[in-house]
CSV table of C-alpha atoms and ligand atoms in Angstrom, one decimal:
chain,number,residue,atom,x,y,z
A,257,UNK,CA,152.6,268.3,124.7
A,258,UNK,CA,150.5,271.5,124.3
A,259,UNK,CA,148.2,271.8,121.3
A,260,UNK,CA,150.2,274.7,119.8
A,261,UNK,CA,153.5,272.8,119.9
A,262,UNK,CA,151.8,269.7,118.4
A,263,UNK,CA,150.4,271.8,115.5
A,264,UNK,CA,153.8,273.3,114.8
A,265,UNK,CA,155.6,269.9,115.0
A,266,UNK,CA,153.0,268.2,112.8
A,267,UNK,CA,153.6,270.8,110.1
A,268,UNK,CA,157.0,269.2,109.5
A,269,UNK,CA,158.2,269.9,105.9
A,270,UNK,CA,155.6,272.7,105.6
A,271,UNK,CA,157.7,274.8,108.0
A,272,UNK,CA,160.4,275.1,105.4
A,273,UNK,CA,158.4,277.8,103.6
A,274,UNK,CA,157.7,281.5,103.6
A,275,UNK,CA,154.5,282.8,105.3
A,276,UNK,CA,153.0,286.2,105.7
A,277,UNK,CA,153.1,287.5,109.3
A,278,UNK,CA,151.4,290.8,108.8
A,279,UNK,CA,150.9,293.6,106.3
A,280,UNK,CA,153.5,296.4,106.1
A,281,UNK,CA,150.9,298.8,107.5
A,282,UNK,CA,150.2,296.6,110.5
A,283,UNK,CA,153.9,296.7,111.5
A,284,UNK,CA,154.2,300.2,113.0
A,285,UNK,CA,157.5,301.9,113.5
A,286,UNK,CA,157.5,301.9,117.3
A,287,UNK,CA,155.3,299.0,118.3
A,288,UNK,CA,155.8,295.3,118.3
A,289,UNK,CA,153.4,293.1,116.4
A,290,UNK,CA,152.4,289.6,117.6
A,291,UNK,CA,151.8,287.1,114.8
A,292,UNK,CA,150.8,283.5,115.2
A,293,UNK,CA,152.0,280.9,112.7
A,294,UNK,CA,151.3,277.2,113.2
A,295,UNK,CA,150.3,278.0,116.7
A,296,UNK,CA,153.5,279.7,117.7
A,297,UNK,CA,153.7,283.4,118.6
A,298,UNK,CA,156.3,285.4,116.8
A,299,UNK,CA,157.1,289.0,117.6
A,300,UNK,CA,157.8,291.4,114.8
A,301,UNK,CA,159.4,294.9,115.1
A,302,UNK,CA,161.2,297.4,113.0
A,303,UNK,CA,164.9,298.2,113.3
A,304,UNK,CA,166.2,301.7,113.4
A,305,UNK,CA,166.5,301.7,109.6
A,306,UNK,CA,162.8,300.6,109.3
A,307,UNK,CA,163.6,297.1,108.2
A,308,UNK,CA,161.5,294.4,109.8
A,309,UNK,CA,162.8,291.7,112.2
A,310,UNK,CA,161.1,288.6,113.7
A,311,UNK,CA,161.8,286.6,116.9
A,312,UNK,CA,160.2,283.8,118.8
A,313,UNK,CA,157.8,285.7,121.1
A,314,UNK,CA,159.4,284.8,124.4
A,315,UNK,CA,162.0,286.5,126.6
A,316,UNK,CA,164.9,284.2,127.4
A,317,UNK,CA,165.0,285.5,131.0
A,318,UNK,CA,161.7,284.4,132.4
A,319,UNK,CA,159.6,283.8,129.4
A,320,UNK,CA,157.3,286.8,129.1
A,321,UNK,CA,156.1,287.5,125.6
A,322,UNK,CA,158.2,290.3,124.0
A,323,UNK,CA,155.2,291.5,122.0
A,324,UNK,CA,153.8,292.8,125.3
A,325,UNK,CA,156.9,295.1,125.5
A,326,UNK,CA,158.1,298.2,123.6
A,327,UNK,CA,160.3,299.0,120.7
A,328,UNK,CA,163.2,301.4,121.6
A,329,UNK,CA,166.3,302.1,119.6
A,330,UNK,CA,165.4,299.5,117.0
A,331,UNK,CA,165.2,296.7,119.7
A,332,UNK,CA,162.2,295.1,121.3
A,333,UNK,CA,162.3,295.2,125.1
A,334,UNK,CA,160.6,292.9,127.6
A,335,UNK,CA,158.0,294.4,129.9
A,336,UNK,CA,159.2,292.4,132.9
A,337,UNK,CA,162.9,293.4,133.5
A,338,UNK,CA,163.6,295.4,130.4
A,339,UNK,CA,165.9,293.1,128.6
A,340,UNK,CA,166.2,294.3,125.0
A,341,UNK,CA,166.6,292.2,121.9
A,342,UNK,CA,168.2,293.2,118.6
A,343,UNK,CA,167.0,291.9,115.2
A,344,UNK,CA,169.3,288.8,115.2
A,345,UNK,CA,167.8,287.7,118.5
A,346,UNK,CA,170.8,288.6,120.7
A,347,UNK,CA,170.1,290.4,124.0
A,348,UNK,CA,171.5,293.9,123.3
A,349,UNK,CA,170.9,295.4,126.8
A,350,UNK,CA,170.1,294.2,130.3
A,351,UNK,CA,169.2,297.1,132.6
A,352,UNK,CA,170.3,295.3,135.8
A,353,UNK,CA,173.7,294.7,134.4
A,354,UNK,CA,174.3,297.6,132.1
A,355,UNK,CA,172.5,300.3,134.0
A,356,UNK,CA,171.4,303.1,131.7
A,357,UNK,CA,173.9,302.3,129.0
A,358,UNK,CA,173.9,300.1,126.0
A,359,UNK,CA,177.0,297.9,126.1
A,360,UNK,CA,179.4,297.9,123.1
A,361,UNK,CA,178.9,294.3,122.5
A,362,UNK,CA,175.5,292.4,122.8
A,363,UNK,CA,175.2,289.7,125.4
A,364,UNK,CA,175.6,286.1,124.3
A,365,UNK,CA,172.0,285.3,125.4
A,366,UNK,CA,169.9,284.8,122.3
A,367,UNK,CA,166.3,284.2,121.2
A,368,UNK,CA,165.6,282.4,117.9
A,369,UNK,CA,165.3,284.8,115.0
A,370,UNK,CA,163.5,284.3,111.7
A,371,UNK,CA,164.5,285.6,108.3
A,372,UNK,CA,162.2,288.3,107.1
A,373,UNK,CA,161.3,289.6,103.6
A,374,UNK,CA,159.1,292.6,103.2
A,375,UNK,CA,157.7,293.1,99.7
A,376,UNK,CA,154.5,293.9,97.9
A,377,UNK,CA,153.0,295.4,101.1
A,378,UNK,CA,153.4,292.3,103.3
A,379,UNK,CA,156.0,290.9,105.7
A,380,UNK,CA,157.0,287.3,105.0
A,381,UNK,CA,158.8,285.1,107.5
A,382,UNK,CA,160.8,281.9,106.8
A,383,UNK,CA,159.9,279.4,109.5
A,384,UNK,CA,162.3,276.7,108.6
A,385,UNK,CA,165.9,275.9,109.1
A,386,UNK,CA,167.2,275.2,105.7
A,387,UNK,CA,170.1,277.3,104.4
A,388,UNK,CA,169.2,280.2,102.0
A,389,UNK,CA,170.2,278.3,98.8
A,390,UNK,CA,167.8,275.4,99.6
A,391,UNK,CA,164.7,277.5,100.3
A,392,UNK,CA,161.9,278.3,97.9
A,393,UNK,CA,161.9,281.9,96.7
A,394,UNK,CA,159.6,284.5,98.2
A,395,UNK,CA,156.4,284.8,96.1
A,396,UNK,CA,156.2,287.9,94.0
A,397,UNK,CA,152.6,289.1,93.6
A,398,UNK,CA,152.3,289.3,89.8
A,399,UNK,CA,149.7,292.2,89.7
A,400,UNK,CA,150.8,294.3,92.7
A,401,UNK,CA,152.3,297.6,91.5
A,402,UNK,CA,151.9,296.7,87.9
A,403,UNK,CA,151.3,299.7,85.6
A,404,UNK,CA,147.6,300.3,85.1
A,405,UNK,CA,146.6,298.1,88.1
A,406,UNK,CA,145.3,299.2,91.5
A,407,UNK,CA,145.7,297.0,94.6
A,408,UNK,CA,144.5,296.8,98.2
A,409,UNK,CA,144.5,294.1,100.9
A,410,UNK,CA,141.6,292.4,102.7
A,411,UNK,CA,142.8,290.7,105.9
A,412,UNK,CA,140.4,288.1,107.3
A,413,UNK,CA,140.3,285.4,109.8
A,414,UNK,CA,139.0,282.1,108.4
A,415,UNK,CA,137.9,279.1,110.5
A,416,UNK,CA,139.7,276.7,108.3
A,417,UNK,CA,143.1,275.1,107.9
A,418,UNK,CA,145.4,276.2,105.0
A,419,UNK,CA,144.2,273.5,102.6
A,420,UNK,CA,140.5,274.1,103.4
A,421,UNK,CA,140.8,277.8,102.7
A,422,UNK,CA,142.8,277.1,99.4
A,423,UNK,CA,140.0,274.6,98.4
A,424,UNK,CA,137.3,277.2,99.1
A,425,UNK,CA,139.1,279.8,96.9
A,426,UNK,CA,139.8,277.2,94.1
A,427,UNK,CA,136.2,276.1,94.1
A,428,UNK,CA,133.7,277.3,91.5
A,429,UNK,CA,130.8,275.0,92.4
A,430,UNK,CA,130.2,276.7,95.7
A,431,UNK,CA,129.8,280.1,94.2
A,432,UNK,CA,126.2,279.6,93.0
A,433,UNK,CA,125.2,278.7,96.6
A,434,UNK,CA,127.4,280.7,98.9
A,435,UNK,CA,127.5,283.8,96.7
A,436,UNK,CA,124.2,283.5,94.9
A,437,UNK,CA,123.2,286.8,93.3
A,438,UNK,CA,126.5,288.5,94.3
A,439,UNK,CA,129.0,286.8,92.2
A,440,UNK,CA,127.6,284.0,90.1
A,441,UNK,CA,124.2,282.5,89.7
A,442,UNK,CA,123.1,279.1,88.5
A,443,UNK,CA,123.3,278.7,84.8
A,444,UNK,CA,122.2,275.1,84.3
A,445,UNK,CA,125.2,274.7,82.0
A,446,UNK,CA,128.2,272.4,82.1
A,447,UNK,CA,131.5,274.1,82.5
A,448,UNK,CA,134.6,272.7,80.8
A,449,UNK,CA,138.0,273.3,82.2
A,450,UNK,CA,141.5,272.1,82.0
A,451,UNK,CA,143.5,271.3,85.1
A,452,UNK,CA,147.2,271.1,85.1
A,453,UNK,CA,149.1,269.7,88.1
A,454,UNK,CA,152.8,270.3,88.8
A,455,UNK,CA,154.8,269.3,91.8
A,456,UNK,CA,154.1,272.6,93.6
A,457,UNK,CA,151.2,274.1,91.6
A,458,UNK,CA,147.7,273.5,90.3
A,459,UNK,CA,146.3,275.6,87.6
A,460,UNK,CA,142.6,275.4,86.4
A,461,UNK,CA,141.8,277.2,83.2
A,462,UNK,CA,138.0,277.6,82.7
A,463,UNK,CA,136.6,277.6,79.2
A,464,UNK,CA,133.3,279.4,80.0
A,465,UNK,CA,134.4,282.5,78.2
A,466,UNK,CA,131.0,284.1,78.1
A,467,UNK,CA,130.0,283.3,81.7
A,468,UNK,CA,128.6,286.3,83.5
A,469,UNK,CA,130.4,286.3,86.9
A,470,UNK,CA,128.5,289.3,88.0
A,471,UNK,CA,131.5,291.4,88.9
A,472,UNK,CA,129.9,294.6,87.8
A,473,UNK,CA,130.1,293.7,84.0
A,474,UNK,CA,128.9,297.3,83.1
A,475,UNK,CA,132.2,298.5,84.6
A,476,UNK,CA,134.6,295.6,84.1
A,477,UNK,CA,133.6,294.5,80.7
A,478,UNK,CA,131.4,297.0,78.9
A,479,UNK,CA,132.6,295.8,75.5
A,480,UNK,CA,131.6,292.2,76.1
A,481,UNK,CA,135.2,290.9,75.7
A,482,UNK,CA,135.8,287.2,76.0
A,483,UNK,CA,136.4,286.3,79.6
A,484,UNK,CA,139.6,284.5,80.7
A,485,UNK,CA,139.3,282.8,84.1
A,486,UNK,CA,142.1,281.0,85.7
A,487,UNK,CA,142.6,279.7,89.2
A,488,UNK,CA,146.0,278.8,90.5
A,489,UNK,CA,147.3,277.2,93.7
A,490,UNK,CA,150.9,277.8,94.4
A,491,UNK,CA,152.1,275.6,97.2
A,492,UNK,CA,151.8,275.7,100.0
A,493,UNK,CA,149.9,278.9,100.8
A,494,UNK,CA,149.0,281.0,97.8
A,495,UNK,CA,146.0,281.1,95.5
A,496,UNK,CA,145.6,283.4,92.5
A,497,UNK,CA,142.1,283.8,91.0
A,498,UNK,CA,142.3,285.8,87.7
A,499,UNK,CA,139.6,287.3,85.6
A,500,UNK,CA,140.6,289.2,82.5
A,501,UNK,CA,138.4,290.9,79.9
A,502,UNK,CA,140.8,291.7,77.2
A,503,UNK,CA,143.9,293.7,77.8
A,504,UNK,CA,142.3,296.8,79.4
A,505,UNK,CA,140.3,295.1,82.1
A,506,UNK,CA,140.9,292.6,84.8
A,507,UNK,CA,140.3,291.6,88.4
A,508,UNK,CA,142.6,289.4,90.4
A,509,UNK,CA,142.4,288.0,93.9
A,510,UNK,CA,145.8,286.9,95.2
A,511,UNK,CA,145.3,285.2,98.6
A,512,UNK,CA,148.3,284.5,100.9
A,513,UNK,CA,147.1,282.0,103.6
A,514,UNK,CA,148.9,281.9,107.0
A,515,UNK,CA,148.0,278.9,109.3
A,516,UNK,CA,147.3,280.2,112.8
A,517,UNK,CA,145.7,277.2,114.5
A,518,UNK,CA,144.4,273.7,113.5
A,519,UNK,CA,141.1,275.3,112.4
A,520,UNK,CA,142.2,278.9,111.8
A,521,UNK,CA,144.0,280.8,109.2
A,522,UNK,CA,144.7,284.5,108.6
A,523,UNK,CA,144.2,285.3,104.9
A,524,UNK,CA,145.8,288.3,103.2
A,525,UNK,CA,143.9,288.8,99.9
A,526,UNK,CA,145.5,291.3,97.6
A,527,UNK,CA,142.7,292.5,95.3
A,528,UNK,CA,144.2,294.0,92.1
A,529,UNK,CA,142.0,295.6,89.4
A,530,UNK,CA,142.2,297.4,86.2
A,531,UNK,CA,139.1,298.9,84.6
A,532,UNK,CA,138.6,300.4,81.1
A,533,UNK,CA,138.2,303.9,82.7
A,534,UNK,CA,140.7,306.6,83.7
A,535,UNK,CA,142.9,305.4,86.6
A,536,UNK,CA,141.9,308.3,88.8
A,537,UNK,CA,138.2,307.4,88.6
A,538,UNK,CA,139.1,303.7,89.1
A,539,UNK,CA,141.0,304.8,92.2
A,540,UNK,CA,138.0,306.8,93.5
A,541,UNK,CA,135.9,303.7,93.1
A,542,UNK,CA,138.2,301.7,95.5
A,543,UNK,CA,136.0,302.0,98.6
A,544,UNK,CA,133.0,300.6,96.5
A,545,UNK,CA,135.1,297.8,95.1
A,546,UNK,CA,136.4,297.1,98.5
A,547,UNK,CA,132.9,296.9,100.0
A,548,UNK,CA,131.8,294.5,97.2
A,549,UNK,CA,134.8,292.2,97.7
A,550,UNK,CA,134.2,292.2,101.4
A,551,UNK,CA,130.6,291.0,101.0
A,552,UNK,CA,131.9,288.0,99.0
A,553,UNK,CA,134.8,287.4,101.4
A,554,UNK,CA,132.4,287.4,104.4
A,555,UNK,CA,130.2,284.9,102.7
A,556,UNK,CA,133.2,282.5,102.5
A,557,UNK,CA,134.3,283.3,106.1
A,558,UNK,CA,130.7,282.3,107.2
A,559,UNK,CA,130.6,279.0,105.3
A,560,UNK,CA,134.0,277.9,106.6
A,561,UNK,CA,132.9,278.7,110.1
A,562,UNK,CA,129.8,276.5,109.5
A,563,UNK,CA,132.2,273.8,108.2
A,564,UNK,CA,134.2,274.0,111.4
A,565,UNK,CA,131.1,273.5,113.5
A,566,UNK,CA,130.2,270.5,111.4
A,567,UNK,CA,133.7,269.0,111.9
A,568,UNK,CA,133.7,269.8,115.6
A,569,UNK,CA,130.4,268.0,116.0
A,570,UNK,CA,131.9,264.8,114.4
A,571,UNK,CA,135.4,264.6,112.9
A,572,UNK,CA,135.4,263.3,109.3
A,573,UNK,CA,137.7,260.3,108.7
A,574,UNK,CA,136.9,260.4,105.0
A,575,UNK,CA,135.4,263.1,102.8
A,576,UNK,CA,133.7,262.0,99.5
A,577,UNK,CA,134.6,263.9,96.3
A,578,UNK,CA,133.4,264.2,92.8
A,579,UNK,CA,135.0,265.1,89.4
A,580,UNK,CA,134.6,268.8,90.0
A,581,UNK,CA,136.8,268.5,93.1
A,582,UNK,CA,139.9,267.5,91.1
A,583,UNK,CA,141.8,270.7,92.0
A,584,UNK,CA,141.0,270.2,95.7
A,585,UNK,CA,142.3,266.7,95.7
A,586,UNK,CA,145.5,267.7,93.9
A,587,UNK,CA,146.3,270.6,96.2
A,588,UNK,CA,145.8,268.4,99.3
A,589,UNK,CA,148.1,265.8,97.8
A,590,UNK,CA,150.8,268.5,97.2
A,591,UNK,CA,150.4,269.7,100.8
A,592,UNK,CA,150.8,266.2,102.0
A,593,UNK,CA,153.9,265.6,100.0
A,594,UNK,CA,155.5,268.8,101.2
A,595,UNK,CA,154.6,268.0,104.8
A,596,UNK,CA,156.3,264.6,104.6
A,597,UNK,CA,159.2,265.9,102.5
A,598,UNK,CA,158.2,263.6,99.6
A,599,UNK,CA,157.8,264.0,95.9
A,600,UNK,CA,154.2,264.3,94.5
A,601,UNK,CA,153.3,260.9,93.0
A,602,UNK,CA,153.9,261.1,89.2
A,603,UNK,CA,150.3,259.9,88.5
A,604,UNK,CA,149.0,263.3,89.7
A,605,UNK,CA,151.2,265.3,87.5
A,606,UNK,CA,150.0,266.5,84.1
A,607,UNK,CA,147.1,268.1,82.2
A,608,UNK,CA,143.5,266.8,82.2
A,609,UNK,CA,140.1,267.9,81.2
A,610,UNK,CA,137.6,268.6,83.9
A,611,UNK,CA,133.9,269.3,83.8
A,612,UNK,CA,131.1,270.2,86.2
A,613,UNK,CA,127.6,271.5,86.2
A,614,UNK,CA,126.7,274.8,87.7
B,298,FES,S1,161.3,288.1,131.8
B,298,FES,FE1,161.9,289.4,130.3
B,298,FES,S2,163.3,290.6,131.2
B,298,FES,FE2,162.8,289.3,132.8
B,299,FE2,FE1,133.7,281.8,97.7
């Protein structure tokens, strides 16, 4: 069995979920887009009405990837013999059979199609086979397009599996090392937090309301408002890191993690911000905010790539954890339960205090 197929098959219950295949901007009107999810290539294209469609990226004639072809008349056509596919996967047109003309009825030949949902500037695909009424809902980004808030996406390749990326984002203790001077510096203080675990969710509420997280406080919090910091993991592939400084100001990092390969993920981070300044000026600041968030993002990308090297040198059969890693352990347990189509053990569910030193 090839490694890609193995990765897909091992995902088991995790396939019955929605994943982001690309941003709306990446999926052009007349060009196919090749996405990889759990090692499988999927071709996306736009129908005549602009709506997105997704098929397994393989021609049913001789197997050539459809993403190497073209988009014509709302169909994706194979570069080898020109077979064209419509959004439901049926072959709409075979030049050697139909000549120049589209037949009235599509051919019975069919490639697997995936259900697609485009919202909040990204294209989600449902990878599983469950009927609509048994699927989880597509995640609605809570701050995208909200009045007063501005948003943009950072799309990055991380050398880590979905759980490792989610752990990295849900992890405060790394910030004083990996982002030293950029985001948070060592305080020598203990931080108290509350962790709440639900069957598909982990929420950590931090109680360090006066912590200086160094996100341009002169801009984000000139009035010294109490800081609300909350990190959430929404299974299987979403993290939401929220900082709020009173009602007029906040900065939110909503990451949508798509597994590409065993040690690789594509992460779509929607950064939403609201500053206590006129919106037009806040908008003009977007390139600077984007540059700052990319510095921090690249530091995480670098440390995960170092971790990958470490693991490739010697696979870890067991990783040791401390009390500050409670959120990481909980999110891995949730992923494990979903993978095996099981319920999360009741002993993990509930609210608990958590403390660590930074
Ligand atoms: S391989 Fe695709 S048309 Fe022949
Ligand atoms: Fe980080």
